Coordinates of C-alpha atoms in Angstrom, one line a residue:
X1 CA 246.7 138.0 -179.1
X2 CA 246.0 141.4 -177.5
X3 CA 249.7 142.4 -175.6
X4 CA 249.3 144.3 -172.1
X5 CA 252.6 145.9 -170.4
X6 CA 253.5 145.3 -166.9
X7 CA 254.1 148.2 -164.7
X8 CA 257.6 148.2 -163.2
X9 CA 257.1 147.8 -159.6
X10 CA 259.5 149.1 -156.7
X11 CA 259.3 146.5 -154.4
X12 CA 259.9 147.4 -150.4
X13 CA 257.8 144.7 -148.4
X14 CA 255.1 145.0 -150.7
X15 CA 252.8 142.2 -151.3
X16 CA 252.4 140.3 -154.5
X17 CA 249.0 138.3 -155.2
X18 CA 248.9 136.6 -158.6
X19 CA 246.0 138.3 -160.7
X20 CA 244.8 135.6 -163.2
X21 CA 245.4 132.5 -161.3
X22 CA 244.2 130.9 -158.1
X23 CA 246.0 130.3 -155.4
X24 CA 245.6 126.8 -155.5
X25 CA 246.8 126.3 -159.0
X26 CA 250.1 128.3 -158.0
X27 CA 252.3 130.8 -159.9
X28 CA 256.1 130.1 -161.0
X29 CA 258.7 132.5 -159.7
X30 CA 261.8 133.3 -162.0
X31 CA 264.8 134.6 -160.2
X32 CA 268.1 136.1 -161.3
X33 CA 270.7 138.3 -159.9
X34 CA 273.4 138.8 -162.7
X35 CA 272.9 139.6 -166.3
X36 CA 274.1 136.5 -167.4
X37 CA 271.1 135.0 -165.3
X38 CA 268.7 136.9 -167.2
X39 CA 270.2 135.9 -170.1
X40 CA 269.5 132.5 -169.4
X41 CA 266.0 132.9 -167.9
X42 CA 265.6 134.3 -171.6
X43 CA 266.5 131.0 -172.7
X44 CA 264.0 128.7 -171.3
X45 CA 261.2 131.2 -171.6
X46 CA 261.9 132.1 -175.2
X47 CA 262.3 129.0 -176.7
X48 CA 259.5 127.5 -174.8
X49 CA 260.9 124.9 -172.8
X50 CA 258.9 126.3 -169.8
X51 CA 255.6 127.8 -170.6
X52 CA 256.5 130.8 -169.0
X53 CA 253.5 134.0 -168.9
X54 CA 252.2 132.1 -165.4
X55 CA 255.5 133.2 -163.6
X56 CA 256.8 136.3 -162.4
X57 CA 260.2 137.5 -163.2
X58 CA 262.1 138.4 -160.1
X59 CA 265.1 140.3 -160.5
X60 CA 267.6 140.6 -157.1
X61 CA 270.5 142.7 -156.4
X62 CA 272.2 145.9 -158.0
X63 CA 273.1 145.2 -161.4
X64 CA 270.1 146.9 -162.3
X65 CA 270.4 150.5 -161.1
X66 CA 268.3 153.0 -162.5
X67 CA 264.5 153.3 -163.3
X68 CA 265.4 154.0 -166.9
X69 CA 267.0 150.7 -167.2
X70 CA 263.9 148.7 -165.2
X71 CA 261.7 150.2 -167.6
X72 CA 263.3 148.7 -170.8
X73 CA 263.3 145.2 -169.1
X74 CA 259.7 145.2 -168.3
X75 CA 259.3 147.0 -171.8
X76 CA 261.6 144.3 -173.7
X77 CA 260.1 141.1 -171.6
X78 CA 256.4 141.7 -170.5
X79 CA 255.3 139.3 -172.7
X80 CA 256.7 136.6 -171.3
X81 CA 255.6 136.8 -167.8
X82 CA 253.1 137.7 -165.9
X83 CA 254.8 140.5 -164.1
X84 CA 258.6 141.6 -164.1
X85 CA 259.8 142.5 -160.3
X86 CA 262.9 144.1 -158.5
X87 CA 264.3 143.4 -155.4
X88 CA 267.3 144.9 -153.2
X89 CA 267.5 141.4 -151.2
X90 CA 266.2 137.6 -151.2
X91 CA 264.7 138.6 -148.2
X92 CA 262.3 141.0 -149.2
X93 CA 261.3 138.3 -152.3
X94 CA 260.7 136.1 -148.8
X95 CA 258.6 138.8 -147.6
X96 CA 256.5 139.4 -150.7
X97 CA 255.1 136.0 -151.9
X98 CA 251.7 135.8 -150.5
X99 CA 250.9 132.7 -152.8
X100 CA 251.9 129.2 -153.5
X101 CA 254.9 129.0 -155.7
X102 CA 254.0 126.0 -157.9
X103 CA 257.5 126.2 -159.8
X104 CA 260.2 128.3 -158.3
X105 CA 263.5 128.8 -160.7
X106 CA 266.7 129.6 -159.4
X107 CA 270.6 129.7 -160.2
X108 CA 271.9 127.9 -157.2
X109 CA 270.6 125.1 -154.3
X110 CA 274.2 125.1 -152.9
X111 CA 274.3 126.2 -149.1
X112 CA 272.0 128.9 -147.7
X113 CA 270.6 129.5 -151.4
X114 CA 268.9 126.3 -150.6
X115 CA 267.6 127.2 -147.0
X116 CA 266.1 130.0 -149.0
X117 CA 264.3 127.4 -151.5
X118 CA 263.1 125.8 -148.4
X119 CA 261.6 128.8 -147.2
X120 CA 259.8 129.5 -150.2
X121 CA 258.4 125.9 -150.5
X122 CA 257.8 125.6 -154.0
X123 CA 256.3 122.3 -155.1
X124 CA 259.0 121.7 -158.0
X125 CA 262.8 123.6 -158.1
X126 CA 264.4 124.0 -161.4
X127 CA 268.0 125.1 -161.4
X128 CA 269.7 126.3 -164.3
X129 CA 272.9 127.3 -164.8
X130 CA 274.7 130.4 -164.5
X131 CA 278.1 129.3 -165.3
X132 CA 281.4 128.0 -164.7
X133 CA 279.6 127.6 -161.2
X134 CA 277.1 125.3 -162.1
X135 CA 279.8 122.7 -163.0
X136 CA 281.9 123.0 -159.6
X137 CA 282.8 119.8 -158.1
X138 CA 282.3 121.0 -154.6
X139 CA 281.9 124.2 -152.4
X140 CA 282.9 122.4 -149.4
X141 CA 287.0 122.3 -149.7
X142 CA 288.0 120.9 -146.1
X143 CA 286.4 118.2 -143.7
X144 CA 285.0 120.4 -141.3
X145 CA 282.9 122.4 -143.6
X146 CA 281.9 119.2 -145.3
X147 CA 280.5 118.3 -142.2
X148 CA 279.0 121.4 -141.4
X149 CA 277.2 121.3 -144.8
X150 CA 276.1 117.7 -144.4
X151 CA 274.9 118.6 -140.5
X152 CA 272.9 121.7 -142.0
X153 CA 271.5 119.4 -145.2
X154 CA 273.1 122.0 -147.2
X155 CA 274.2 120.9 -151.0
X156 CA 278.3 121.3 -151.6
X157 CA 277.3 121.5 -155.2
X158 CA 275.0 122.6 -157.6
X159 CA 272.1 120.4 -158.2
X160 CA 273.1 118.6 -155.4
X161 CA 270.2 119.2 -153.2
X162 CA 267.4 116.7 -152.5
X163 CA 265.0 119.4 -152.8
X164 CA 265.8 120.0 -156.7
X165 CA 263.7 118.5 -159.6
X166 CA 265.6 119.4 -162.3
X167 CA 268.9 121.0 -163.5
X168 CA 268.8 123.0 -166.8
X169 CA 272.6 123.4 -168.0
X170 CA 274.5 123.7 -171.5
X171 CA 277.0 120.9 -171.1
X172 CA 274.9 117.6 -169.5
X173 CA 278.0 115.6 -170.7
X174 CA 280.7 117.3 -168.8
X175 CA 278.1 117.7 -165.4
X176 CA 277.8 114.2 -165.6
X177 CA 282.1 113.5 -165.9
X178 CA 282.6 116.1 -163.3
X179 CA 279.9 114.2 -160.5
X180 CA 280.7 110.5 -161.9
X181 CA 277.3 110.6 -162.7
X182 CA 275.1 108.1 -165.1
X183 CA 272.2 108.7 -167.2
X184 CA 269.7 110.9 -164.6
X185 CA 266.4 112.3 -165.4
X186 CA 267.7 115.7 -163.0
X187 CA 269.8 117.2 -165.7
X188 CA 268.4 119.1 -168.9
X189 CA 269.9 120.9 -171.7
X190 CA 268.7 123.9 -172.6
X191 CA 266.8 124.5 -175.9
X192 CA 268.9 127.3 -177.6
X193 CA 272.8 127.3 -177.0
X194 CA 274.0 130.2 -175.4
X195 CA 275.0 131.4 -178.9
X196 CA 271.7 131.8 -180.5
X197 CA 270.0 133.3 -177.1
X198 CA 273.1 135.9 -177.3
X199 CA 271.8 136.8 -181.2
X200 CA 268.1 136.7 -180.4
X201 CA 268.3 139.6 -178.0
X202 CA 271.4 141.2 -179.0
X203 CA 269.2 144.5 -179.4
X204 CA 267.4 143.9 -176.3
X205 CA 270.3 143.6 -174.2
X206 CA 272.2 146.6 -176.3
X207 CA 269.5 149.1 -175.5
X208 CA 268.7 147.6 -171.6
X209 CA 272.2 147.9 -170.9
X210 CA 272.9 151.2 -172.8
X211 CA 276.0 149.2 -174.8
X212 CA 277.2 151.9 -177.3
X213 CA 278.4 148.4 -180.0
X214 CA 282.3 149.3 -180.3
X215 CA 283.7 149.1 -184.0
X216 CA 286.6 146.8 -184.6
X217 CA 288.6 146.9 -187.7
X218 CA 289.1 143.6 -189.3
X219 CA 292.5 142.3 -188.3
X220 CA 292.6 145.0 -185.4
X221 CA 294.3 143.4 -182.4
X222 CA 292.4 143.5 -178.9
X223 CA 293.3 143.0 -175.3
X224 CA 290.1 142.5 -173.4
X225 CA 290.9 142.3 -169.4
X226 CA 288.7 140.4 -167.4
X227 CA 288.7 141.8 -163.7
X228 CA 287.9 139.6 -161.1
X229 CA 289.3 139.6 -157.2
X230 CA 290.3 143.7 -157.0
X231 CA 293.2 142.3 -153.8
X232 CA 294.3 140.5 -157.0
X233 CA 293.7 141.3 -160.9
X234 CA 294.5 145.1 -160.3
X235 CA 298.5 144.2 -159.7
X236 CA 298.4 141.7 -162.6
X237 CA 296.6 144.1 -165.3
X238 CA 299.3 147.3 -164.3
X239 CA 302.0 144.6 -164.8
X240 CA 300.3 143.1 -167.9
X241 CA 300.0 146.6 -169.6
X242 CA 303.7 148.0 -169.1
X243 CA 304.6 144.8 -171.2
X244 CA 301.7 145.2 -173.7
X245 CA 300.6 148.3 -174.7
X246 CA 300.7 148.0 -178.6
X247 CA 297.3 146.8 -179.3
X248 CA 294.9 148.9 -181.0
X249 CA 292.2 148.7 -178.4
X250 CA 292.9 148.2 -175.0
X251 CA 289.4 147.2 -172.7
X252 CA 289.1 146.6 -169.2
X253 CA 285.5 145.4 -168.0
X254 CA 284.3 144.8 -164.3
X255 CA 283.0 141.7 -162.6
X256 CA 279.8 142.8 -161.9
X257 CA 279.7 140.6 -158.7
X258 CA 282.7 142.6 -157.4
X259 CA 282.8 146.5 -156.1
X260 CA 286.4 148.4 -157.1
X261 CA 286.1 151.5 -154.8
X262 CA 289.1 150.5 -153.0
X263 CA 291.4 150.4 -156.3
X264 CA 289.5 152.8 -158.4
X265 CA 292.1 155.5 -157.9
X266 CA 294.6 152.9 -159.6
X267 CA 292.5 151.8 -162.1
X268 CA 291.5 156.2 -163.1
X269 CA 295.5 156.2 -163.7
X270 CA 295.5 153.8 -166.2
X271 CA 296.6 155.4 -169.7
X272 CA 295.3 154.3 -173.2
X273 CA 292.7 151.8 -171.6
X274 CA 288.8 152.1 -172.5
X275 CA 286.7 150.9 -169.8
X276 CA 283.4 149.3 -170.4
X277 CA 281.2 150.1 -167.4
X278 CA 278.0 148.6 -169.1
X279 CA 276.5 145.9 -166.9
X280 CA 276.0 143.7 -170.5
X281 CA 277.2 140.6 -170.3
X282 CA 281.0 140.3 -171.8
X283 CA 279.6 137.7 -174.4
X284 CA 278.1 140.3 -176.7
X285 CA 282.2 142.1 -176.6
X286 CA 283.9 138.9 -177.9
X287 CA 281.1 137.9 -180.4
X288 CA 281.7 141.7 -182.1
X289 CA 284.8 141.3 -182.1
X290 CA 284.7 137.7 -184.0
X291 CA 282.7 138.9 -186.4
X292 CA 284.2 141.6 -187.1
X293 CA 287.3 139.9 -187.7
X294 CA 289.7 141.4 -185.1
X295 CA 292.2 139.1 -183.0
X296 CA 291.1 139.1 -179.7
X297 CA 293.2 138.1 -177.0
X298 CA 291.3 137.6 -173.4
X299 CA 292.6 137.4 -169.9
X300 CA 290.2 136.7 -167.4
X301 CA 290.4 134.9 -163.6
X302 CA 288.6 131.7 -163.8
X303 CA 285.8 132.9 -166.3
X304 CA 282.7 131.4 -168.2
X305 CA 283.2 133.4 -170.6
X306 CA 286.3 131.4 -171.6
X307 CA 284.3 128.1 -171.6
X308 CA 281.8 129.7 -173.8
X309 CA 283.2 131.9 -176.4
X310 CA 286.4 129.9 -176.7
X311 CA 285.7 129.3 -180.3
X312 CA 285.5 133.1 -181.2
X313 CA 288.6 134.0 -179.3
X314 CA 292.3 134.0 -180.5
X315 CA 294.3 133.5 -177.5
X316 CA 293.1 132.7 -173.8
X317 CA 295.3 133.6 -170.8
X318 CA 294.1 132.6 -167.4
X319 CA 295.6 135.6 -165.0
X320 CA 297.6 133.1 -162.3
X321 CA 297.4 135.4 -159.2
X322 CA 296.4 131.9 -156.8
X323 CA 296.2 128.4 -156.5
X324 CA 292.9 128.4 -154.9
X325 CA 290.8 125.0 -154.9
X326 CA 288.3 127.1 -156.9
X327 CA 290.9 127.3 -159.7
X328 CA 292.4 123.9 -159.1
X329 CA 288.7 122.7 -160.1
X330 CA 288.0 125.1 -162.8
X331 CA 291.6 124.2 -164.5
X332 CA 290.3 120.4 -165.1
X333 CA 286.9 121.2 -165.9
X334 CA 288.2 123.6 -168.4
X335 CA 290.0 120.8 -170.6
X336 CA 286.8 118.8 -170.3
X337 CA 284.9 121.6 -172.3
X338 CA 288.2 121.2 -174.4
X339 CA 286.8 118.0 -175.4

């Protein structure tokens, strides 16, 4: 089959009209915000559990940055969809669909993600999951705002809303423990585990995220630091590395949901510490680092990276900088996945 290349698109307010269907037979949308997302979308599309070249792939927020790296995606992906997009804001995806969505996916339905769905108005919502996040028992942690989401018909967890058809997760098992729910045709495992969608576009992601692959020695020890919360994880990792500093690598990479400006004159005085500023999701780290056969020790802040690489990973330390209800939750999902 002849292969044609999308042209990577700026979008400000500019109108999209599908180009080889009708409006009446509607176009999916594909949206993602993170890496990790993208990942994901790559999943269902690759290992054709949706037919995907009648969607358009809509990428939102900043973990994209530069042309240069737009250009690889579109380069890497094109073939899968029918265009590849880039937004600032879900506002200006709002402002830009000038057709009916026949499928819309998305990564969350919980709270004002699903007044957004609304205001799209597909005719079927597939959510699929992101991580740790899609397993949450609830979003709403007192009374009042479970009352204030009920009021607003907004969903206190994902795959909660009445507008979703179908949720697309790696662990249907433990969704179903968490939500006490039984058999329901609403939740769907994905194709491909996360592990062989991490090897099928290893080189994608290495080249779309400009990853220069670090070399680990076999028996090499590691410290990989996880930051989350900056008000937080900054204290705990100057603490952490007084007390640890024999390690042969040291590495320190950012939660691209977060912004450090306010501690980055902290983090600059940090001695012996390699930070990786690629956006590429931290899966790719620990899986060179398994199979290169170093001993990797993580500490992270409540992430999904410890539910899925657990198997590839020496020792796991969750930093303890709060008792949230966010971390009360993830604790006892987190020996679910244990099982």
């Amino acid at each position: 089959r002849r292969r044609t290349y999308s042209v990577v698109i700026e979008v400000n307010r500019t109108l999209i009209k599908p180009t080889t269907c009708s409006t009446s037979a509607g176009t999916d949308i594909y949206i993602c915000s993170r890496p990790i997302q993208l990942l994901n979308i790559l999943n269902i599309a690759q290992s054709g559990k949706i037919n995907s070249v009648n969607g358009y792939l809509m990428i939102v927020g900043n973990f994209i940055v530069d042309k240069i790296t737009k250009s690889k995606i579109t380069k890497h992906y094109d073939y899968l969809f029918k265009g590849v997009y880039f937004f600032k804001s879900q506002n200006e995806i709002l402002d830009s669909i000038d057709f009916k969505v026949e499928r819309l996916l998305t990564y969350s339905d919980v709270g004002e993600e699903g007044l957004f769905i609304r205001n799209i108005n597909p005719s079927m919502v597939v959510i699929y999951e992101e991580g740790y996040a899609a397993y949450h028992l609830t979003f709403a942690y007192s009374i009042l705002s479970k009352i204030k989401f009920k009021i607003k018909k907004k969903s206190v967890y994902i795959g909660g809303s009445p507008i979703t058809d179908e949720l697309v997760i790696y662990h249907p098992d433990v969704y179903s423990k968490i939500h006490r729910m039984h058999a329901s045709s609403l939740i769907s495992s994905f194709r491909w585990t996360l592990n062989q969608v991490l090897k099928y576009n290893k080189n994608q992601f290495y080249d779309i995220f400009n990853y220069e692959k670090i070399v680990f020695f076999r028996k090499s020890t590691v410290l990989l630091y996880l930051l989350g919360d900056p008000s937080t994880t900054v204290d705990f990792l100057i603490d952490l590395l007084k007390k640890n500093n024999n390690y042969d690598h040291l590495l320190i990479k950012k939660h691209p949901g977060f912004c450090y400006s306010q501690v980055a004159d902290r983090l600059n005085n940090l001695e012996n510490v390699s930070f990786i500023e690629s956006n590429i999701p931290v899966e790719y780290i620990v899986y060179d680092c398994f199979i290169s056969g170093a001993l990797l020790d993580l500490y992270h802040e409540t992430s999904t990276t410890a539910i899925y690489m657990k198997k590839y990973i020496k020792n796991i330390v969750e930093i303890d900088t709060n008792n949230s209800n966010f971390k009360k939750k993830y604790r006892k999902a987190y020996k679910m996945f244990d099982g």
